[in-house]
Amino acid sequence: MSTADRIERERQAKRALILEAARELFLERGYEAVTLREIAQRIEHSTTAVYVHFKDKRDLMEQMVAEDFAVFAAALQTAAEVKPARARLGKLGVAYVEFALRLPRHYQLLFLTPQPADARRNPVDRGTPGIDGFDLLVATVEEAMADGVFRPELRDARAIAQAIWAAVHGLVSLFIILGDVPHFEWRSPETLLEVLMGSLMRGLSADGAGLPPLPRKAPAASPPAASPPKANRQTSRGRGTRTAR
């Protein structure tokens, strides 16, 4: 490995440490309360080291969110080519749950944390990976409509997509926030997803047939090490609601 390659690898490793420390602190105390100095102290680096990678706290947050949304969109793309659209809806649900429970801190930051008041731009504006994930769901619903899957009176594809999103978001949010509640025996995420999506689709579909069997690959719940403050658990203010138009 050349000296330049080694330096770049070390630079990227340090940047990743900064982002992970920032993510943990934002979830523990909220974006507004955290300083770059505290982020640097978490990884035993100087504040100057943080400024090497990010202009300020807003820049750090925006880059983190954009990168996390890119990972989220890539996870959904694993189901993008599934045919027909009815089966794809189920696979998208599985991919969503797998992402959320594999990377719970990422999910909390994206969908369970209020957007910073001083954000220079909305990180989920159209054309970014975050909204692309929702657009994939809308396109799948529209394709299913064309296939005659939904009841004829249900003509608003975005409303159907938002209802599906809200249902699955609620499921994974419970596992992330309450998955370690003592003396409460949760059924597996894949079992609950199958019941949830099957029931939802039976109510929405023209033939009442629900969905094909879902692949049972969702991992066990893995709650984050530190729970977010109560304000961060209010999904009505989270990013998930801000992308819906």
Short mmCIF file of C-alpha atoms in Angstrom, two decimals:
data_model
loop_
_atom_site.label_atom_id
_atom_site.label_comp_id
_atom_site.label_asym_id
_atom_site.label_seq_id
_atom_site.Cartn_x
_atom_site.Cartn_y
_atom_site.Cartn_z
CA MET A 1 0.00 0.00 0.00
CA SER A 2 1.36 3.40 -0.97
CA THR A 3 1.78 6.20 1.54
CA ALA A 4 -1.00 8.16 -0.15
CA ASP A 5 -3.36 5.17 0.06
CA ARG A 6 -2.56 4.64 3.72
CA ILE A 7 -3.15 8.31 4.52
CA GLU A 8 -6.49 8.29 2.70
CA ARG A 9 -7.58 5.11 4.45
CA GLU A 10 -6.72 6.62 7.84
CA ARG A 11 -8.56 9.80 6.88
CA GLN A 12 -11.72 7.88 5.97
CA ALA A 13 -11.50 5.79 9.13
CA LYS A 14 -11.28 8.93 11.27
CA ARG A 15 -14.22 10.47 9.42
CA ALA A 16 -16.29 7.33 10.07
CA LEU A 17 -15.43 7.51 13.78
CA ILE A 18 -16.55 11.14 13.90
CA LEU A 19 -19.84 10.32 12.19
CA GLU A 20 -20.58 7.41 14.51
CA ALA A 21 -19.79 9.49 17.59
CA ALA A 22 -22.02 12.29 16.31
CA ARG A 23 -24.85 9.86 15.58
CA GLU A 24 -24.68 8.46 19.10
CA LEU A 25 -24.65 11.90 20.71
CA PHE A 26 -27.47 13.26 18.52
CA LEU A 27 -29.63 10.31 19.55
CA GLU A 28 -28.68 10.54 23.22
CA ARG A 29 -29.13 14.29 23.68
CA GLY A 30 -30.64 15.77 20.52
CA TYR A 31 -28.93 17.63 17.69
CA GLU A 32 -29.36 21.08 19.19
CA ALA A 33 -27.65 20.19 22.49
CA VAL A 34 -24.51 18.61 21.03
CA THR A 35 -21.35 20.54 20.13
CA LEU A 36 -18.49 19.61 17.84
CA ARG A 37 -16.22 19.73 20.87
CA GLU A 38 -18.27 17.02 22.55
CA ILE A 39 -18.19 14.91 19.40
CA ALA A 40 -14.41 15.20 19.30
CA GLN A 41 -14.13 14.34 22.99
CA ARG A 42 -16.22 11.20 22.49
CA ILE A 43 -13.49 9.77 20.24
CA GLU A 44 -10.60 11.46 22.09
CA HIS A 45 -9.68 13.76 19.22
CA SER A 46 -9.30 17.50 19.00
CA THR A 47 -12.09 19.71 17.68
CA THR A 48 -9.73 20.71 14.89
CA ALA A 49 -9.78 17.10 13.67
CA VAL A 50 -13.54 17.37 13.18
CA TYR A 51 -13.18 20.59 11.18
CA VAL A 52 -10.79 18.82 8.81
CA HIS A 53 -13.78 16.78 7.61
CA PHE A 54 -16.79 19.05 8.18
CA LYS A 55 -17.35 22.81 7.93
CA ASP A 56 -19.63 22.93 10.95
CA LYS A 57 -22.23 20.89 12.81
CA ARG A 58 -24.89 21.46 10.17
CA ASP A 59 -22.55 20.21 7.47
CA LEU A 60 -21.77 17.12 9.53
CA MET A 61 -25.46 16.37 10.09
CA GLU A 62 -26.36 16.90 6.44
CA GLN A 63 -23.57 14.66 5.19
CA MET A 64 -24.48 11.98 7.71
CA VAL A 65 -28.15 12.02 6.76
CA ALA A 66 -27.38 11.96 3.03
CA GLU A 67 -25.07 8.97 3.47
CA ASP A 68 -27.52 7.12 5.71
CA PHE A 69 -30.29 7.68 3.18
CA ALA A 70 -28.02 6.29 0.45
CA VAL A 71 -27.58 3.11 2.50
CA PHE A 72 -31.35 2.98 3.04
CA ALA A 73 -32.09 3.39 -0.67
CA ALA A 74 -29.56 0.70 -1.55
CA ALA A 75 -31.29 -1.69 0.87
CA LEU A 76 -34.64 -1.09 -0.83
CA GLN A 77 -33.11 -1.63 -4.26
CA THR A 78 -32.66 -5.31 -3.40
CA ALA A 79 -36.40 -5.64 -3.98
CA ALA A 80 -36.74 -3.22 -6.90
CA GLU A 81 -36.69 -5.84 -9.65
CA VAL A 82 -39.15 -8.27 -8.08
CA LYS A 83 -42.16 -9.08 -10.27
CA PRO A 84 -45.12 -8.75 -10.13
CA ALA A 85 -45.68 -5.50 -8.24
CA ARG A 86 -47.85 -7.23 -5.64
CA ALA A 87 -44.95 -9.46 -4.60
CA ARG A 88 -42.58 -6.48 -4.73
CA LEU A 89 -44.62 -4.68 -2.08
CA GLY A 90 -43.95 -7.52 0.33
CA LYS A 91 -40.24 -7.66 -0.53
CA LEU A 92 -39.95 -3.90 0.00
CA GLY A 93 -41.45 -4.36 3.45
CA VAL A 94 -38.91 -7.06 4.25
CA ALA A 95 -36.01 -4.90 3.00
CA TYR A 96 -37.27 -1.95 5.08
CA VAL A 97 -37.44 -4.01 8.27
CA GLU A 98 -34.04 -5.58 7.64
CA PHE A 99 -32.44 -2.15 7.21
CA ALA A 100 -34.08 -0.70 10.31
CA LEU A 101 -33.13 -3.58 12.61
CA ARG A 102 -29.65 -4.05 11.14
CA LEU A 103 -28.82 -0.34 11.52
CA PRO A 104 -31.14 0.95 14.25
CA ARG A 105 -29.13 4.11 14.94
CA HIS A 106 -29.24 5.01 11.25
CA TYR A 107 -33.00 4.44 11.25
CA GLN A 108 -33.54 6.53 14.36
CA LEU A 109 -31.57 9.41 12.92
CA LEU A 110 -33.49 9.33 9.63
CA PHE A 111 -37.04 8.65 10.79
CA LEU A 112 -37.31 9.16 14.56
CA THR A 113 -35.33 12.36 15.03
CA PRO A 114 -36.70 15.88 14.38
CA GLN A 115 -35.00 17.80 11.60
CA PRO A 116 -32.52 20.45 12.82
CA ALA A 117 -34.07 23.91 12.96
CA ASP A 118 -30.99 25.46 11.34
CA ALA A 119 -30.69 23.02 8.42
CA ARG A 120 -29.59 24.83 5.27
CA ARG A 121 -31.40 22.37 3.07
CA ASN A 122 -33.82 19.51 3.42
CA PRO A 123 -31.68 16.36 3.04
CA VAL A 124 -34.65 14.45 1.63
CA ASP A 125 -35.48 16.85 -1.19
CA ARG A 126 -36.52 15.22 -4.44
CA GLY A 127 -33.61 13.72 -6.29
CA THR A 128 -31.82 12.43 -3.19
CA PRO A 129 -31.71 8.78 -2.05
CA GLY A 130 -34.21 9.36 0.76
CA ILE A 131 -37.09 10.45 -1.42
CA ASP A 132 -36.05 7.97 -4.11
CA GLY A 133 -36.92 5.19 -1.68
CA PHE A 134 -40.43 6.55 -1.25
CA ASP A 135 -40.77 7.09 -4.99
CA LEU A 136 -39.94 3.41 -5.49
CA LEU A 137 -42.82 2.50 -3.20
CA VAL A 138 -45.19 4.87 -5.02
CA ALA A 139 -44.14 3.47 -8.41
CA THR A 140 -44.76 -0.06 -7.14
CA VAL A 141 -48.23 0.89 -5.91
CA GLU A 142 -49.00 2.50 -9.27
CA GLU A 143 -47.87 -0.64 -11.08
CA ALA A 144 -50.03 -2.76 -8.79
CA MET A 145 -52.96 -0.45 -9.53
CA ALA A 146 -52.44 -1.02 -13.25
CA ASP A 147 -52.47 -4.76 -12.55
CA GLY A 148 -55.86 -4.41 -10.84
CA VAL A 149 -54.52 -5.33 -7.40
CA PHE A 150 -56.29 -2.62 -5.40
CA ARG A 151 -59.98 -1.98 -4.94
CA PRO A 152 -61.23 0.26 -7.78
CA GLU A 153 -62.21 3.13 -5.48
CA LEU A 154 -58.62 3.39 -4.21
CA ARG A 155 -57.02 5.64 -6.82
CA ASP A 156 -54.54 7.71 -4.80
CA ALA A 157 -51.22 5.87 -5.13
CA ARG A 158 -49.41 8.22 -2.77
CA ALA A 159 -52.03 7.74 -0.06
CA ILE A 160 -51.71 3.96 -0.33
CA ALA A 161 -47.91 4.19 -0.29
CA GLN A 162 -47.96 6.46 2.76
CA ALA A 163 -50.34 4.10 4.58
CA ILE A 164 -48.04 1.13 3.90
CA TRP A 165 -45.01 3.15 4.96
CA ALA A 166 -46.73 4.29 8.16
CA ALA A 167 -47.67 0.73 9.08
CA VAL A 168 -44.19 -0.73 8.59
CA HIS A 169 -42.56 2.29 10.24
CA GLY A 170 -44.71 1.70 13.30
CA LEU A 171 -43.61 -1.92 13.48
CA VAL A 172 -39.89 -1.25 13.33
CA SER A 173 -40.15 1.75 15.66
CA LEU A 174 -41.65 -0.48 18.34
CA PHE A 175 -38.83 -2.98 17.98
CA ILE A 176 -36.13 -0.30 18.07
CA ILE A 177 -37.55 1.63 21.03
CA LEU A 178 -39.28 -1.13 23.02
CA GLY A 179 -37.60 -4.29 21.74
CA ASP A 180 -35.82 -4.86 25.06
CA VAL A 181 -38.78 -4.30 27.39
CA PRO A 182 -38.50 -6.89 30.19
CA HIS A 183 -41.15 -9.58 30.55
CA PHE A 184 -42.71 -8.88 27.15
CA GLU A 185 -42.37 -11.64 24.59
CA TRP A 186 -42.29 -10.17 21.10
CA ARG A 187 -43.04 -12.38 18.14
CA SER A 188 -40.31 -12.23 15.51
CA PRO A 189 -40.15 -9.18 13.21
CA GLU A 190 -40.81 -11.33 10.14
CA THR A 191 -43.89 -12.89 11.76
CA LEU A 192 -45.33 -9.49 12.66
CA LEU A 193 -44.50 -8.08 9.23
CA GLU A 194 -46.32 -10.96 7.55
CA VAL A 195 -49.40 -10.41 9.71
CA LEU A 196 -49.25 -6.63 9.23
CA MET A 197 -48.69 -6.55 5.47
CA GLY A 198 -51.03 -9.47 4.84
CA SER A 199 -53.87 -7.86 6.78
CA LEU A 200 -53.28 -4.47 5.18
CA MET A 201 -53.25 -5.86 1.67
CA ARG A 202 -56.33 -8.00 2.25
CA GLY A 203 -58.17 -4.81 3.13
CA LEU A 204 -56.81 -2.84 0.16
CA SER A 205 -56.88 -5.48 -2.56
CA ALA A 206 -59.73 -6.09 -4.96
CA ASP A 207 -59.63 -9.86 -4.48
CA GLY A 208 -58.91 -9.84 -0.74
CA ALA A 209 -56.01 -12.22 -1.29
CA GLY A 210 -53.33 -10.32 0.60
CA LEU A 211 -49.68 -10.96 -0.35
CA PRO A 212 -47.60 -13.96 -1.41
CA PRO A 213 -45.65 -15.49 1.51
CA LEU A 214 -42.83 -13.20 2.61
CA PRO A 215 -39.22 -14.37 2.86
CA ARG A 216 -38.39 -14.91 6.51
CA LYS A 217 -35.00 -13.25 6.68
CA ALA A 218 -35.55 -10.27 8.96
CA PRO A 219 -32.97 -10.26 11.79
CA ALA A 220 -33.81 -10.25 15.46
CA ALA A 221 -34.39 -6.85 16.99
CA SER A 222 -31.21 -5.07 18.07
CA PRO A 223 -32.04 -1.94 20.08
CA PRO A 224 -29.41 0.79 20.09
CA ALA A 225 -27.10 1.10 23.06
CA ALA A 226 -28.60 4.44 24.07
CA SER A 227 -32.26 5.36 23.78
CA PRO A 228 -33.07 8.77 22.28
CA PRO A 229 -34.71 11.46 24.40
CA LYS A 230 -38.49 11.52 24.44
CA ALA A 231 -38.67 14.29 21.88
CA ASN A 232 -36.85 12.08 19.39
CA ARG A 233 -39.46 9.37 19.70
CA GLN A 234 -42.22 11.56 18.33
CA THR A 235 -42.56 10.21 14.84
CA SER A 236 -45.02 12.94 13.87
CA ARG A 237 -42.07 15.34 13.70
CA GLY A 238 -39.57 12.91 12.24
CA ARG A 239 -38.17 12.86 8.75
CA GLY A 240 -40.44 10.05 7.73
CA THR A 241 -43.40 12.41 7.73
CA ARG A 242 -41.51 15.23 6.02
CA THR A 243 -40.89 13.29 2.82
CA ALA A 244 -44.58 12.64 2.23
CA ARG A 245 -46.07 15.13 -0.17
#
